[in-house]
PDB file of C-alpha atoms in Angstrom:
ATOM      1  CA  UNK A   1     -14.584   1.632   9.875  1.00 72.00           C
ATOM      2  CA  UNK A   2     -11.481  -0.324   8.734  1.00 89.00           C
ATOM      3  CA  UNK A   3      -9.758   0.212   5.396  1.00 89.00           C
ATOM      4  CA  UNK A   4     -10.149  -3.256   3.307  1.00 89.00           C
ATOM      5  CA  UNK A   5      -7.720  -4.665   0.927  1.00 87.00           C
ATOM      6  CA  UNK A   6      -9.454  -6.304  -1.890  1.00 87.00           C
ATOM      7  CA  UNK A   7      -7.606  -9.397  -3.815  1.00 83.00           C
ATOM      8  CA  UNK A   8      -6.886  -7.089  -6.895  1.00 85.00           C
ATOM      9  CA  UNK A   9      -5.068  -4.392  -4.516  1.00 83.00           C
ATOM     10  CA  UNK A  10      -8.092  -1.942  -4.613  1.00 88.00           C
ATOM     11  CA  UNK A  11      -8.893  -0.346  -1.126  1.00 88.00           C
ATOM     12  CA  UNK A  12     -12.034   0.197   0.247  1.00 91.00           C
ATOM     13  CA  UNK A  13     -11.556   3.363   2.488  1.00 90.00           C
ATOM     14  CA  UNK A  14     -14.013   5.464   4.199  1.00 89.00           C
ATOM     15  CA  UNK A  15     -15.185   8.683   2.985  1.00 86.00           C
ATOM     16  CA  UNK A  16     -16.697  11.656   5.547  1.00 77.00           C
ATOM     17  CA  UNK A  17     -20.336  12.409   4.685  1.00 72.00           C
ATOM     18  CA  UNK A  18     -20.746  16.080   3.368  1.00 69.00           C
ATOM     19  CA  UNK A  19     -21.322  18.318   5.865  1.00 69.00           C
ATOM     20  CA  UNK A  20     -24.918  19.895   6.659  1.00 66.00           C
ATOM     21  CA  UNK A  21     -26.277  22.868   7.335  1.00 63.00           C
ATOM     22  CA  UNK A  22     -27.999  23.435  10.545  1.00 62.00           C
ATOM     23  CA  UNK A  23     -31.428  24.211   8.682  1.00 58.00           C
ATOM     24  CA  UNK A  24     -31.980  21.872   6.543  1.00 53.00           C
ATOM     25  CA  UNK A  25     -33.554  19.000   9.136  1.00 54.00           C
ATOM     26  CA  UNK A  26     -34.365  16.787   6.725  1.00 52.00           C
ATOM     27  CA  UNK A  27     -31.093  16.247   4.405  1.00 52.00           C
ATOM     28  CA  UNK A  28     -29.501  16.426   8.678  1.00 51.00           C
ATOM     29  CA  UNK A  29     -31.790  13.386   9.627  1.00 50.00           C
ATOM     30  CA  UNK A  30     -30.214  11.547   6.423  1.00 50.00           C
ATOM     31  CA  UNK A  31     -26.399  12.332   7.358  1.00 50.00           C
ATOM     32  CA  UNK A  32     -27.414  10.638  10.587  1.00 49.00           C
ATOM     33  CA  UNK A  33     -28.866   7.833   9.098  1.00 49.00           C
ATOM     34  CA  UNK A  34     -26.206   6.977   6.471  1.00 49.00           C
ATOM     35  CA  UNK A  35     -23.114   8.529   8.627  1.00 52.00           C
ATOM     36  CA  UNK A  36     -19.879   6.123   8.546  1.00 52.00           C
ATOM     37  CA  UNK A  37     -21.681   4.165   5.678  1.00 62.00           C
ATOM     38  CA  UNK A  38     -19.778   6.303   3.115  1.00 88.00           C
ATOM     39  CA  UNK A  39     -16.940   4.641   1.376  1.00 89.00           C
ATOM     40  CA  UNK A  40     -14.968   4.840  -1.803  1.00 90.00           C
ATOM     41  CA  UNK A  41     -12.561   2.132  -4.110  1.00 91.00           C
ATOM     42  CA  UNK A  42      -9.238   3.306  -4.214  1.00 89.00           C
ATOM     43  CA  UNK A  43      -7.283   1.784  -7.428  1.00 88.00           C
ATOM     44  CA  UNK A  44      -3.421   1.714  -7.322  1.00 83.00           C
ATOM     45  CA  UNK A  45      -2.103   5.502  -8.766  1.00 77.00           C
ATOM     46  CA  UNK A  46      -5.213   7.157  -7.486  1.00 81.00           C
ATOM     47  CA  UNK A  47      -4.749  10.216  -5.296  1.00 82.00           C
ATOM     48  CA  UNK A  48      -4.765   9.298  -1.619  1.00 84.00           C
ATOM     49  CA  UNK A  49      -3.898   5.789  -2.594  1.00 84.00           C
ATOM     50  CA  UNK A  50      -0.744   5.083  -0.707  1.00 81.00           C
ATOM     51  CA  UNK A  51      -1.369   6.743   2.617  1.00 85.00           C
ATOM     52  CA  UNK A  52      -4.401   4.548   2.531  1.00 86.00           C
ATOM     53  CA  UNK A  53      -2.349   1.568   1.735  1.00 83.00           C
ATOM     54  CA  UNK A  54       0.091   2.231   4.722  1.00 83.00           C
ATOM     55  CA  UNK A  55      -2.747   3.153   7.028  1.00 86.00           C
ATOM     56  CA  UNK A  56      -4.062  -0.054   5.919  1.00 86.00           C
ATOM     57  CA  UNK A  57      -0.763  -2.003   6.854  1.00 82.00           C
ATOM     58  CA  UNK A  58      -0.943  -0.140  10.206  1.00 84.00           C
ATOM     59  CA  UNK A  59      -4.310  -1.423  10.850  1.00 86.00           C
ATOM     60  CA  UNK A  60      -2.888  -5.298   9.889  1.00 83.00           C
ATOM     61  CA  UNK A  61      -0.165  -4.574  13.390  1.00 79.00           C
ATOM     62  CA  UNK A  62      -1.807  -1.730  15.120  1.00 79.00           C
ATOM     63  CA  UNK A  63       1.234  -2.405  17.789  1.00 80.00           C
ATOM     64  CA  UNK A  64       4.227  -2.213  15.429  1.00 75.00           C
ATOM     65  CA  UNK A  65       6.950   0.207  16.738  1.00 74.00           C
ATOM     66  CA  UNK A  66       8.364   2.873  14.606  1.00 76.00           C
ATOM     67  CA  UNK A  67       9.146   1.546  10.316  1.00 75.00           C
ATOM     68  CA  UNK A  68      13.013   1.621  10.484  1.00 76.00           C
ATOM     69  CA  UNK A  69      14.638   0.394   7.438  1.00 81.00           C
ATOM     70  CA  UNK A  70      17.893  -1.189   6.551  1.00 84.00           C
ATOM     71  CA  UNK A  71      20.254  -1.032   3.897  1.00 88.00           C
ATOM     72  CA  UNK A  72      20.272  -4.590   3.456  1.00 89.00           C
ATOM     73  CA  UNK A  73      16.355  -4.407   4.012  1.00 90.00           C
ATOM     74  CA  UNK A  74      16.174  -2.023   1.290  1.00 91.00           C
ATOM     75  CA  UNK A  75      18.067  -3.945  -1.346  1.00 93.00           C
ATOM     76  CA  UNK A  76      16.450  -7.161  -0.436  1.00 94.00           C
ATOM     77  CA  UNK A  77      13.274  -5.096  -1.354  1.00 93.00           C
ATOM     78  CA  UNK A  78      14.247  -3.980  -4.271  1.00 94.00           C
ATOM     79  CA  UNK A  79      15.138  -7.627  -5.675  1.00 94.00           C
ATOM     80  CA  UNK A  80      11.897  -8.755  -4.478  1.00 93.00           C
ATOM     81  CA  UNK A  81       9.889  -5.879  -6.395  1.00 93.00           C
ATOM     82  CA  UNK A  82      12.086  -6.293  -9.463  1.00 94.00           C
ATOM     83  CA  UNK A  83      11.542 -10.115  -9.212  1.00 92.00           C
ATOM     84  CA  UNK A  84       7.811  -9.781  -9.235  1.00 92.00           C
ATOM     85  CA  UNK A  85       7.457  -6.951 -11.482  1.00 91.00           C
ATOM     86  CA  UNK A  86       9.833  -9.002 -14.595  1.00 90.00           C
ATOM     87  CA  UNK A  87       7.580 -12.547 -13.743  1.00 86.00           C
ATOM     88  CA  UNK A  88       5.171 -13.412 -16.464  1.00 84.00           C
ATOM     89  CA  UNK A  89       2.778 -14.341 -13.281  1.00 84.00           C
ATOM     90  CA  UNK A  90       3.503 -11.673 -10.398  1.00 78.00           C
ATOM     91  CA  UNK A  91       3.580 -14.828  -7.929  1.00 85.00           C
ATOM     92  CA  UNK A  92       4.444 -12.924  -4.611  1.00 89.00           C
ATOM     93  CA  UNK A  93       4.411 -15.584  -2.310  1.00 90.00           C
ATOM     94  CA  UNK A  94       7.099 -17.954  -3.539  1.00 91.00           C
ATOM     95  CA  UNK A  95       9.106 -14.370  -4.233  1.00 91.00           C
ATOM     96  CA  UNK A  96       8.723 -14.139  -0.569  1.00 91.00           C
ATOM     97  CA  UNK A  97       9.516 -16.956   0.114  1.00 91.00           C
ATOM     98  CA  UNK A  98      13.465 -16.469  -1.236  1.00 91.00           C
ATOM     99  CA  UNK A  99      13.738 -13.758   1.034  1.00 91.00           C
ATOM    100  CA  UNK A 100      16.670 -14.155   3.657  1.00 91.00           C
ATOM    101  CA  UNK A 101      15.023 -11.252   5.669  1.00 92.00           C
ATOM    102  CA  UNK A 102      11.631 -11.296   5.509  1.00 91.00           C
ATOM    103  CA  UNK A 103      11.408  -8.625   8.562  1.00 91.00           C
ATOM    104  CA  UNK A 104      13.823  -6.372   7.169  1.00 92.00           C
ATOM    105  CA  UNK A 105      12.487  -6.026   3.459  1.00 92.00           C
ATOM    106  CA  UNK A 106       8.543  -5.660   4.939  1.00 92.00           C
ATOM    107  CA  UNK A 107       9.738  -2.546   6.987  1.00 91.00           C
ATOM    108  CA  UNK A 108      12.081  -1.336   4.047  1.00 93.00           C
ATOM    109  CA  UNK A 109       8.839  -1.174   1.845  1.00 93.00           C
ATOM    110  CA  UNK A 110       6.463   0.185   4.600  1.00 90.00           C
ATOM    111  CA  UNK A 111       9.139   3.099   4.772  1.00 90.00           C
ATOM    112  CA  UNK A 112       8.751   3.580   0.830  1.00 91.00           C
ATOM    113  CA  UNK A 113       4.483   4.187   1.621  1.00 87.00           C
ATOM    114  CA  UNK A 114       4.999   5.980   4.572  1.00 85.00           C
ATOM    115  CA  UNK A 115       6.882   8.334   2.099  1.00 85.00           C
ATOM    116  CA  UNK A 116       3.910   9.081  -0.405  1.00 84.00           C
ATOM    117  CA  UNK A 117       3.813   8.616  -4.004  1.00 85.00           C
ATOM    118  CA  UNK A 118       7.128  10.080  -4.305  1.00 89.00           C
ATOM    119  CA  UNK A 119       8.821   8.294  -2.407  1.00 90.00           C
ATOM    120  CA  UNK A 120       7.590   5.064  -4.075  1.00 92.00           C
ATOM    121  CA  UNK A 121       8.071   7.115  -7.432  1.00 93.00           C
ATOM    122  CA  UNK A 122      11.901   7.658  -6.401  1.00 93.00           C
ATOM    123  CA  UNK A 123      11.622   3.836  -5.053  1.00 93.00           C
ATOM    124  CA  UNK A 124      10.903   2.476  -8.907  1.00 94.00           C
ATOM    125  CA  UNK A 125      13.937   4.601  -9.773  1.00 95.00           C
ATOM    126  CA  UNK A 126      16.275   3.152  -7.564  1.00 94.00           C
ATOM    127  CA  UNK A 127      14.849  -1.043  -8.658  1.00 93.00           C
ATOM    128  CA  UNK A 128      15.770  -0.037 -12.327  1.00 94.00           C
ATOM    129  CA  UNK A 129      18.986   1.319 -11.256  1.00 93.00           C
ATOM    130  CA  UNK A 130      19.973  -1.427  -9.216  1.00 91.00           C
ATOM    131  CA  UNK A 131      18.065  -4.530 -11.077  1.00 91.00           C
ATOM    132  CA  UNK A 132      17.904  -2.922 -14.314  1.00 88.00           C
ATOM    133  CA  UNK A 133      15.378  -2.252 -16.941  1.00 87.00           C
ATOM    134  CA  UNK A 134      12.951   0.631 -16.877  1.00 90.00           C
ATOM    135  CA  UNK A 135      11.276   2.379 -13.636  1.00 92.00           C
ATOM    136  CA  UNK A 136       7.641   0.535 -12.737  1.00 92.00           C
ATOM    137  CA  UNK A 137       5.181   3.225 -12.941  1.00 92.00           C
ATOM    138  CA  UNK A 138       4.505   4.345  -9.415  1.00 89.00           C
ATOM    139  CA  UNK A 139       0.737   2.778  -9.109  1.00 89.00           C
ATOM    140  CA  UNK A 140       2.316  -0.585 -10.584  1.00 91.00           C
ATOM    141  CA  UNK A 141       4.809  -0.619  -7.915  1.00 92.00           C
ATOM    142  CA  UNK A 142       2.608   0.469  -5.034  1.00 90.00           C
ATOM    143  CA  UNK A 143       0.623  -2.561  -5.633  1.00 90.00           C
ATOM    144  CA  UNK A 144       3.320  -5.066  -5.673  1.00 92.00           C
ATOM    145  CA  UNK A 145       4.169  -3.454  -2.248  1.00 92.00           C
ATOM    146  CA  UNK A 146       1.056  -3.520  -1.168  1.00 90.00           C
ATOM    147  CA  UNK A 147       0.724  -7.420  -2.122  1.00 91.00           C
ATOM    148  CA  UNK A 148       3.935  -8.316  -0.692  1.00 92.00           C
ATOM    149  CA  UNK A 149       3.013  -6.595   2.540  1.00 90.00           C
ATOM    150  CA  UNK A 150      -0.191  -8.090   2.608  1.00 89.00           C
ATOM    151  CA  UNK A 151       1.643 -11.647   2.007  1.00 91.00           C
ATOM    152  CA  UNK A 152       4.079 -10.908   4.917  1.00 89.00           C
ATOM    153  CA  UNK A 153       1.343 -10.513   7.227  1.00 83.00           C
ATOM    154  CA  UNK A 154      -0.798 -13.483   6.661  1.00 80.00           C
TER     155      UNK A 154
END
């Protein structure tokens, strides 16, 4: 089963059933029944989150080569996040739209998620630093990656 991205940036992942124990024949013949149905929402911030997010982006271009990003990738991300996080609506496609690099800036953030919640954590740092103001919370600024990425590949 595929990871889903819903409009409101919640994932739909799948869970593993619960394992069974070799007697029990009945609760066994109901882990076959219902095994792979399991899933579970995943809301930005949540635990497990983010490498679901970039396993979901992986899924979007199973064939994309190895995330390499640029400096000028990087910075170009860092407007774009800073751009959406300050507008009153969050519009990410006309944000995406000023990009010069569109290639660059996508692989830039899918290097931030392949990093973890740290990584996007140290991420938010660097956007206040460089665009001012104070450091997204990491959750907020997962999602706006995961929109932008998600707007990049349509």
């Amino acid at each position: 089963m595929e990871i889903v991205r819903n409009a409101d940036g919640t994932l739909v992942v799948p869970v593993q059933p619960a394992r069974q124990h070799d007697g029990d024949e009945e609760t066994g013949a109901v882990a076959a029944a219902t095994a792979g149905s399991e899933t579970r929402v995943l809301h930005p911030g949540e635990g497990g989150y983010d490498e679901a997010l970039a396993e979901w982006d992986l899924q979007q271009n199973p064939d994309r080569g190895e995330v390499v990003s640029t400096a000028s990738g990087r910075e170009e991300a860092m407007k774009l996040v800073h751009t959406v996080a300050e507008s009153e609506d969050h519009a990410i496609a006309p944000a995406v739209e000023e990009l010069e690099d569109p290639q660059a800036s996508g692989e830039a953030l899918r290097h931030v998620l392949l990093g973890g919640v740290h990584s996007v954590e140290a991420f938010a740092d660097e956007v206040a630093e460089a665009e001012g103001g104070e450091p997204l919370p990491a959750h907020q600024a997962t999602k706006i990656i995961g929109e932008v990425l998600a707007e990049l590949d349509s």
